[in-house]
């Protein structure tokens, strides 16, 4: 297993994974454009991309925009390793990371909780669902450097 920065040459393999796991997959152009603005990493197994993670750093925060592991590689702890690597790459200046996830994606929610995220809100009827209805988005945060915050109660 090897985790590295994403390259344009990875987009074809990333698209294959994305189309297998997302209801509304990103396009090749979106992935290529993300290389210029975001922190994009891939996880390789046997010289094949098995997962990817895209973080959007904004000042001292970040948003986890997209993360996926190839279906045949899920359940092996690779997502946790990829997420931990992406968090470490953000560096010490990042104090919190936000994400949103489909309420029904319990495997992802468990992964995020294991990585230190917790639910702070919910967006009702946010994601389109295959049955034509809308699904809630769970909003989560990881307060990476919570010990650096002090609150004055008056």
Coordinates of C-alpha atoms in Angstrom, one line a residue:
X1 CA 0.0 0.0 0.0
X2 CA 1.2 3.5 -0.9
X3 CA -0.4 6.9 -0.5
X4 CA 0.7 9.7 -2.6
X5 CA -0.5 12.9 -4.3
X6 CA -3.0 12.5 -7.1
X7 CA -1.8 13.0 -10.7
X8 CA -3.6 13.7 -13.9
X9 CA -2.7 10.2 -15.1
X10 CA -4.8 8.7 -12.2
X11 CA -8.1 10.3 -13.3
X12 CA -9.2 7.3 -15.5
X13 CA -8.8 4.9 -12.5
X14 CA -10.4 7.4 -10.1
X15 CA -13.4 7.8 -12.4
X16 CA -14.0 4.0 -12.5
X17 CA -14.1 4.0 -8.6
X18 CA -16.2 7.1 -8.5
X19 CA -18.8 5.7 -10.9
X20 CA -19.1 2.6 -8.8
X21 CA -19.7 4.3 -5.5
X22 CA -21.5 7.6 -6.2
X23 CA -25.1 8.4 -7.3
X24 CA -23.9 11.6 -8.9
X25 CA -20.2 11.0 -9.8
X26 CA -17.7 13.8 -10.5
X27 CA -16.5 14.2 -14.1
X28 CA -13.0 13.8 -15.3
X29 CA -12.8 17.6 -15.6
X30 CA -13.8 18.1 -12.0
X31 CA -11.0 15.7 -10.9
X32 CA -8.5 17.4 -13.1
X33 CA -9.5 20.9 -11.9
X34 CA -9.3 19.8 -8.3
X35 CA -5.6 19.1 -8.7
X36 CA -4.9 22.8 -9.0
X37 CA -6.9 23.9 -5.9
X38 CA -7.3 21.1 -3.4
X39 CA -5.2 18.5 -1.6
X40 CA -5.8 15.3 -3.6
X41 CA -4.3 12.0 -2.6
X42 CA -4.6 8.4 -3.9
X43 CA -4.1 5.1 -2.3
X44 CA -2.3 2.5 -4.5
X45 CA -2.3 -1.2 -4.2
X46 CA -0.2 -3.2 -6.6
X47 CA 0.4 -0.1 -8.7
X48 CA -3.4 0.4 -9.1
X49 CA -5.4 3.2 -7.6
X50 CA -7.7 1.7 -5.0
X51 CA -9.0 4.9 -3.4
X52 CA -8.8 8.7 -3.3
X53 CA -9.4 11.6 -1.0
X54 CA -10.0 15.3 -1.9
X55 CA -9.6 17.9 0.8
X56 CA -10.4 21.6 0.3
X57 CA -8.2 23.7 2.7
X58 CA -9.6 27.1 3.6
X59 CA -7.5 29.2 5.9
X60 CA -7.3 27.1 9.2
X61 CA -10.1 24.7 8.2
X62 CA -10.7 22.1 5.6
X63 CA -13.7 20.4 3.9
X64 CA -13.5 16.8 3.0
X65 CA -15.1 17.0 -0.5
X66 CA -14.8 13.5 -1.7
X67 CA -13.4 10.2 -0.6
X68 CA -13.8 6.7 -1.9
X69 CA -12.3 3.2 -1.8
X70 CA -12.9 0.8 -4.7
X71 CA -15.8 -1.6 -3.7
X72 CA -13.6 -4.7 -3.9
X73 CA -11.2 -3.1 -1.4
X74 CA -13.7 -1.9 1.1
X75 CA -13.8 -3.2 4.7
X76 CA -10.0 -3.6 4.9
X77 CA -9.2 -0.5 6.8
X78 CA -7.8 1.3 3.7
X79 CA -10.3 4.2 4.0
X80 CA -9.1 4.9 7.6
X81 CA -5.5 4.9 6.5
X82 CA -6.2 7.2 3.5
X83 CA -8.2 9.6 5.7
X84 CA -5.5 9.7 8.4
X85 CA -2.9 10.4 5.8
X86 CA -5.0 13.3 4.3
X87 CA -5.5 14.8 7.7
X88 CA -1.7 14.6 8.5
X89 CA -0.9 16.3 5.1
X90 CA -3.1 19.3 6.1
X91 CA -0.6 20.1 8.7
X92 CA -0.8 21.8 12.1
X93 CA -2.4 25.0 10.8
X94 CA -5.7 23.1 10.1
X95 CA -7.7 23.1 13.3
X96 CA -11.0 21.5 12.0
X97 CA -12.3 19.5 9.1
X98 CA -15.9 19.5 8.0
X99 CA -17.8 16.9 5.9
X100 CA -21.2 15.9 4.9
X101 CA -22.3 12.3 4.3
X102 CA -25.6 10.6 3.3
X103 CA -27.5 9.6 6.4
X104 CA -27.8 6.0 5.0
X105 CA -24.1 5.6 4.5
X106 CA -23.5 4.0 7.9
X107 CA -20.2 2.5 6.9
X108 CA -18.8 5.9 6.1
X109 CA -20.2 7.5 9.2
X110 CA -18.5 4.8 11.3
X111 CA -15.2 5.4 9.5
X112 CA -15.5 9.2 10.1
X113 CA -16.3 8.6 13.8
X114 CA -13.3 6.3 14.2
X115 CA -11.2 9.1 12.7
X116 CA -12.5 11.6 15.3
X117 CA -15.4 13.2 13.6
X118 CA -18.8 13.8 15.2
X119 CA -22.2 15.0 14.0
X120 CA -22.9 18.6 14.5
X121 CA -26.0 19.1 12.3
X122 CA -28.1 17.7 9.5
X123 CA -29.3 19.0 6.2
X124 CA -32.8 17.7 5.5
X125 CA -33.7 16.4 2.1
X126 CA -30.2 17.3 0.7
X127 CA -29.1 14.4 -1.5
X128 CA -31.1 13.1 -4.4
X129 CA -31.9 9.4 -3.9
X130 CA -32.4 6.7 -6.6
X131 CA -36.1 6.4 -5.7
X132 CA -36.7 10.1 -6.5
X133 CA -36.9 11.1 -2.9
X134 CA -34.3 13.2 -1.1
X135 CA -32.0 11.9 1.6
X136 CA -30.6 13.8 4.6
X137 CA -27.0 14.9 4.9
X138 CA -25.2 14.4 8.2
X139 CA -22.8 17.2 8.8
X140 CA -19.7 16.2 10.8
X141 CA -16.6 17.9 12.2
X142 CA -13.3 16.9 13.5
X143 CA -11.9 19.4 15.9
X144 CA -8.2 18.5 15.3
X145 CA -6.8 21.0 17.7
X146 CA -9.6 21.5 20.2
X147 CA -7.0 21.8 23.0
X148 CA -5.8 25.1 21.4
X149 CA -9.2 26.8 21.9
X150 CA -10.2 28.6 25.0
X151 CA -13.7 29.8 25.8
X152 CA -14.4 32.8 28.0
X153 CA -17.7 32.4 29.9
X154 CA -19.1 35.7 31.0

